[in-house]
Amino acid sequence: MSRILIAEDEARIASFIEKGLKSHGFTVSTAATAQETTTLVLGSDFDLLILDLGLPDQDGLQALEELRGQGAKLPVIILTARDDIDDKVAGLEGGADDYLTKPFRFEELLARVRLRLRNRSSVTPSEEMVLRVGEIELDLRTRQVCVGDHNIDLPTREFILAETFLRHPGQVLSREQLLDRVWGYDYDPGSNVVDVYVGYLRKKLGSQFFETVRGMGYRLRV
Ligand code: CA
Protein backbone atom coordinates (compact mmCIF):
# COMPACT_ATOMS: atom_id res chain seq x y z
CA MET A 1 0.00 0.00 0.00
CA SER A 2 1.58 3.29 -1.07
CA ARG A 3 1.63 6.04 1.52
CA ILE A 4 1.01 9.57 0.38
CA LEU A 5 1.35 12.83 2.30
CA ILE A 6 -0.73 15.82 1.22
CA ALA A 7 0.68 19.19 2.32
CA GLU A 8 -2.15 21.63 1.72
CA ASP A 9 -3.59 24.29 4.03
CA GLU A 10 -6.92 24.66 2.22
CA ALA A 11 -9.07 22.10 4.00
CA ARG A 12 -11.51 21.70 1.13
CA ILE A 13 -8.81 20.83 -1.38
CA ALA A 14 -6.92 18.62 1.07
CA SER A 15 -10.03 16.59 1.82
CA PHE A 16 -10.94 16.36 -1.87
CA ILE A 17 -7.54 14.86 -2.67
CA GLU A 18 -7.54 12.69 0.42
CA LYS A 19 -10.95 11.18 -0.33
CA GLY A 20 -10.03 10.54 -3.95
CA LEU A 21 -6.72 8.86 -3.16
CA LYS A 22 -8.23 6.78 -0.37
CA SER A 23 -10.95 5.55 -2.69
CA HIS A 24 -8.16 4.35 -4.98
CA GLY A 25 -6.54 2.33 -2.24
CA PHE A 26 -3.79 4.68 -1.09
CA THR A 27 -2.93 5.37 2.52
CA VAL A 28 -3.13 9.13 3.02
CA SER A 29 -1.99 11.63 5.65
CA THR A 30 -2.35 15.39 5.55
CA ALA A 31 -0.35 18.34 6.83
CA ALA A 32 -1.48 21.97 6.85
CA THR A 33 1.88 23.68 7.43
CA ALA A 34 5.42 23.40 6.12
CA GLN A 35 6.64 22.64 9.62
CA GLU A 36 4.26 19.70 9.97
CA THR A 37 5.18 18.49 6.49
CA THR A 38 8.90 18.46 7.22
CA THR A 39 8.39 16.63 10.50
CA LEU A 40 6.18 14.00 8.89
CA VAL A 41 8.37 13.45 5.83
CA LEU A 42 11.59 13.14 7.81
CA GLY A 43 10.01 11.15 10.62
CA SER A 44 8.20 8.47 8.64
CA ASP A 45 8.21 6.55 5.45
CA PHE A 46 6.06 8.17 2.77
CA ASP A 47 6.19 7.06 -0.86
CA LEU A 48 5.11 10.39 -2.31
CA LEU A 49 4.47 13.99 -1.29
CA ILE A 50 1.84 16.30 -2.81
CA LEU A 51 3.00 19.78 -1.93
CA ASP A 52 1.06 23.04 -2.09
CA LEU A 53 3.43 25.96 -2.61
CA GLY A 54 1.32 28.49 -0.69
CA LEU A 55 1.62 27.14 2.84
CA PRO A 56 0.98 29.56 5.71
CA ASP A 57 4.30 29.33 7.54
CA GLN A 58 6.81 28.89 4.74
CA ASP A 59 7.06 28.91 0.98
CA GLY A 60 6.62 25.37 -0.31
CA LEU A 61 9.68 25.61 -2.56
CA GLN A 62 11.84 26.55 0.38
CA ALA A 63 10.42 23.68 2.40
CA LEU A 64 11.17 21.33 -0.48
CA GLU A 65 14.75 22.52 -0.73
CA GLU A 66 15.23 21.87 2.94
CA LEU A 67 13.71 18.42 2.67
CA ARG A 68 15.99 17.52 -0.23
CA GLY A 69 18.93 18.98 1.71
CA GLN A 70 18.14 16.62 4.56
CA GLY A 71 18.12 13.63 2.27
CA ALA A 72 14.40 13.13 1.59
CA LYS A 73 14.25 11.26 -1.72
CA LEU A 74 10.53 10.67 -2.16
CA PRO A 75 8.85 11.90 -5.36
CA VAL A 76 7.19 15.28 -4.97
CA ILE A 77 4.29 16.65 -6.99
CA ILE A 78 3.79 20.37 -6.57
CA LEU A 79 0.33 21.90 -6.48
CA THR A 80 0.00 25.58 -6.97
CA ALA A 81 -2.34 28.32 -8.00
CA ARG A 82 0.55 30.21 -9.55
CA ASP A 83 0.82 29.28 -13.14
CA ASP A 84 3.73 31.29 -14.39
CA ILE A 85 6.66 29.55 -15.90
CA ASP A 86 9.28 30.87 -13.46
CA ASP A 87 7.68 29.01 -10.58
CA LYS A 88 7.53 25.88 -12.65
CA VAL A 89 11.21 26.00 -13.44
CA ALA A 90 12.07 26.85 -9.85
CA GLY A 91 9.95 23.97 -8.63
CA LEU A 92 11.58 21.44 -10.86
CA GLU A 93 15.06 22.78 -10.14
CA GLY A 94 14.27 22.76 -6.45
CA GLY A 95 13.71 19.03 -6.52
CA ALA A 96 10.10 18.52 -7.51
CA ASP A 97 9.27 15.70 -9.89
CA ASP A 98 6.08 17.07 -11.30
CA TYR A 99 3.84 20.06 -11.24
CA LEU A 100 0.09 20.65 -11.33
CA THR A 101 -1.69 23.99 -11.49
CA LYS A 102 -4.91 24.69 -9.58
CA PRO A 103 -7.69 24.20 -10.38
CA PHE A 104 -6.96 20.67 -11.48
CA ARG A 105 -9.01 17.56 -11.99
CA PHE A 106 -8.56 14.64 -9.69
CA GLU A 107 -7.92 12.27 -12.58
CA GLU A 108 -4.95 14.39 -13.68
CA LEU A 109 -3.45 14.23 -10.24
CA LEU A 110 -4.12 10.51 -9.97
CA ALA A 111 -2.40 9.83 -13.30
CA ARG A 112 0.68 11.73 -12.14
CA VAL A 113 0.71 10.01 -8.75
CA ARG A 114 0.58 6.60 -10.42
CA LEU A 115 3.32 7.55 -12.84
CA ARG A 116 5.64 8.83 -10.12
CA LEU A 117 5.11 5.78 -7.96
CA ARG A 118 5.71 3.44 -10.87
CA ASN A 119 8.94 5.24 -11.78
CA ARG A 120 10.43 4.42 -8.41
CA SER A 121 12.20 1.16 -8.98
CA SER A 122 12.53 0.49 -5.26
CA VAL A 123 8.81 0.64 -4.75
CA THR A 124 6.49 -2.08 -5.92
CA PRO A 125 3.16 -0.42 -6.59
CA SER A 126 0.73 -2.38 -4.50
CA GLU A 127 -2.27 -0.67 -5.98
CA GLU A 128 -4.42 -3.05 -7.92
CA MET A 129 -3.94 -2.56 -11.65
CA VAL A 130 -6.76 -4.69 -13.04
CA LEU A 131 -10.30 -4.45 -11.72
CA ARG A 132 -12.85 -7.16 -12.42
CA VAL A 133 -16.52 -7.32 -11.63
CA GLY A 134 -18.47 -10.09 -13.33
CA GLU A 135 -17.89 -9.77 -17.06
CA ILE A 136 -16.34 -6.30 -16.90
CA GLU A 137 -12.59 -5.93 -16.69
CA LEU A 138 -10.68 -2.66 -16.46
CA ASP A 139 -6.92 -2.43 -16.91
CA LEU A 140 -5.69 0.74 -15.24
CA ARG A 141 -2.29 0.62 -16.93
CA THR A 142 -3.48 0.28 -20.51
CA ARG A 143 -6.84 1.95 -19.93
CA GLN A 144 -8.53 -0.94 -21.71
CA VAL A 145 -11.99 -2.12 -20.90
CA CYS A 146 -13.22 -5.59 -21.70
CA VAL A 147 -16.74 -6.91 -21.45
CA GLY A 148 -16.61 -10.64 -22.04
CA ASP A 149 -14.55 -10.94 -25.22
CA HIS A 150 -15.11 -7.40 -26.41
CA ASN A 151 -12.58 -4.61 -26.08
CA ILE A 152 -14.17 -1.21 -25.65
CA ASP A 153 -12.45 2.14 -25.88
CA LEU A 154 -13.64 4.69 -23.38
CA PRO A 155 -12.67 8.35 -23.26
CA THR A 156 -10.95 9.37 -20.03
CA ARG A 157 -13.98 10.63 -18.15
CA GLU A 158 -16.06 7.56 -18.94
CA PHE A 159 -13.15 5.35 -17.97
CA ILE A 160 -12.85 7.04 -14.57
CA LEU A 161 -16.60 6.73 -14.04
CA ALA A 162 -16.45 3.02 -14.91
CA GLU A 163 -13.47 2.64 -12.57
CA THR A 164 -15.42 4.28 -9.76
CA PHE A 165 -18.30 1.81 -10.23
CA LEU A 166 -15.95 -1.16 -10.33
CA ARG A 167 -14.33 -0.09 -7.09
CA HIS A 168 -17.73 -0.12 -5.39
CA PRO A 169 -19.60 -3.10 -6.83
CA GLY A 170 -23.14 -3.50 -5.59
CA GLN A 171 -22.97 -0.23 -3.70
CA VAL A 172 -25.32 2.67 -4.37
CA LEU A 173 -23.34 5.73 -5.43
CA SER A 174 -25.12 9.06 -5.28
CA ARG A 175 -24.80 11.66 -8.03
CA GLU A 176 -22.88 13.86 -5.59
CA GLN A 177 -20.39 11.09 -4.85
CA LEU A 178 -19.88 10.41 -8.52
CA LEU A 179 -19.51 14.11 -9.37
CA ASP A 180 -17.00 14.47 -6.58
CA ARG A 181 -14.95 11.43 -7.58
CA VAL A 182 -15.03 11.84 -11.32
CA TRP A 183 -15.45 15.54 -12.01
CA GLY A 184 -13.82 17.10 -9.02
CA TYR A 185 -14.44 19.77 -6.48
CA ASP A 186 -15.11 22.66 -8.80
CA TYR A 187 -18.04 21.10 -10.61
CA ASP A 188 -21.59 22.47 -10.61
CA PRO A 189 -23.59 20.17 -8.29
CA GLY A 190 -26.82 20.89 -10.16
CA SER A 191 -25.50 19.41 -13.37
CA ASN A 192 -27.00 16.29 -14.97
CA VAL A 193 -23.63 15.23 -16.35
CA VAL A 194 -23.62 12.06 -14.22
CA ASP A 195 -26.85 10.81 -15.79
CA VAL A 196 -25.55 11.60 -19.26
CA TYR A 197 -22.32 9.68 -18.66
CA VAL A 198 -24.02 6.69 -17.03
CA GLY A 199 -26.05 6.65 -20.24
CA TYR A 200 -22.82 6.41 -22.27
CA LEU A 201 -21.57 3.52 -20.14
CA ARG A 202 -24.86 1.69 -20.51
CA LYS A 203 -24.66 2.04 -24.25
CA LYS A 204 -21.03 0.95 -24.51
CA LEU A 205 -20.68 -1.66 -21.77
CA GLY A 206 -24.28 -2.93 -21.49
CA SER A 207 -27.33 -1.40 -19.86
CA GLN A 208 -27.85 -4.44 -17.61
CA PHE A 209 -24.83 -3.54 -15.47
CA PHE A 210 -25.91 -0.10 -14.31
CA GLU A 211 -28.99 0.03 -12.17
CA THR A 212 -30.83 3.27 -11.37
CA VAL A 213 -31.76 3.43 -7.70
CA ARG A 214 -34.59 5.93 -7.57
CA GLY A 215 -33.96 9.01 -5.51
CA MET A 216 -30.51 7.74 -4.56
CA GLY A 217 -28.21 7.23 -7.49
CA TYR A 218 -26.68 4.33 -9.39
CA ARG A 219 -25.40 0.90 -8.59
CA LEU A 220 -23.18 -1.56 -10.45
CA ARG A 221 -25.01 -4.88 -10.48
CA VAL A 222 -22.98 -7.85 -9.36
CA1 CA B 1 -2.33 27.10 0.07
GROMACS .gro file of C-alpha atoms and ligand atoms in nm, residues 8-9 52 54 102, ligand 1:
model
    6
    8GLU     CA    1  -0.215   2.163   0.172
    9ASP     CA    2  -0.359   2.429   0.403
   52ASP     CA    3   0.106   2.304  -0.209
   54GLY     CA    4   0.132   2.849  -0.069
  102LYS     CA    5  -0.491   2.469  -0.958
  223CA      CA    6  -0.233   2.710   0.007
   0.00000   0.00000   0.00000
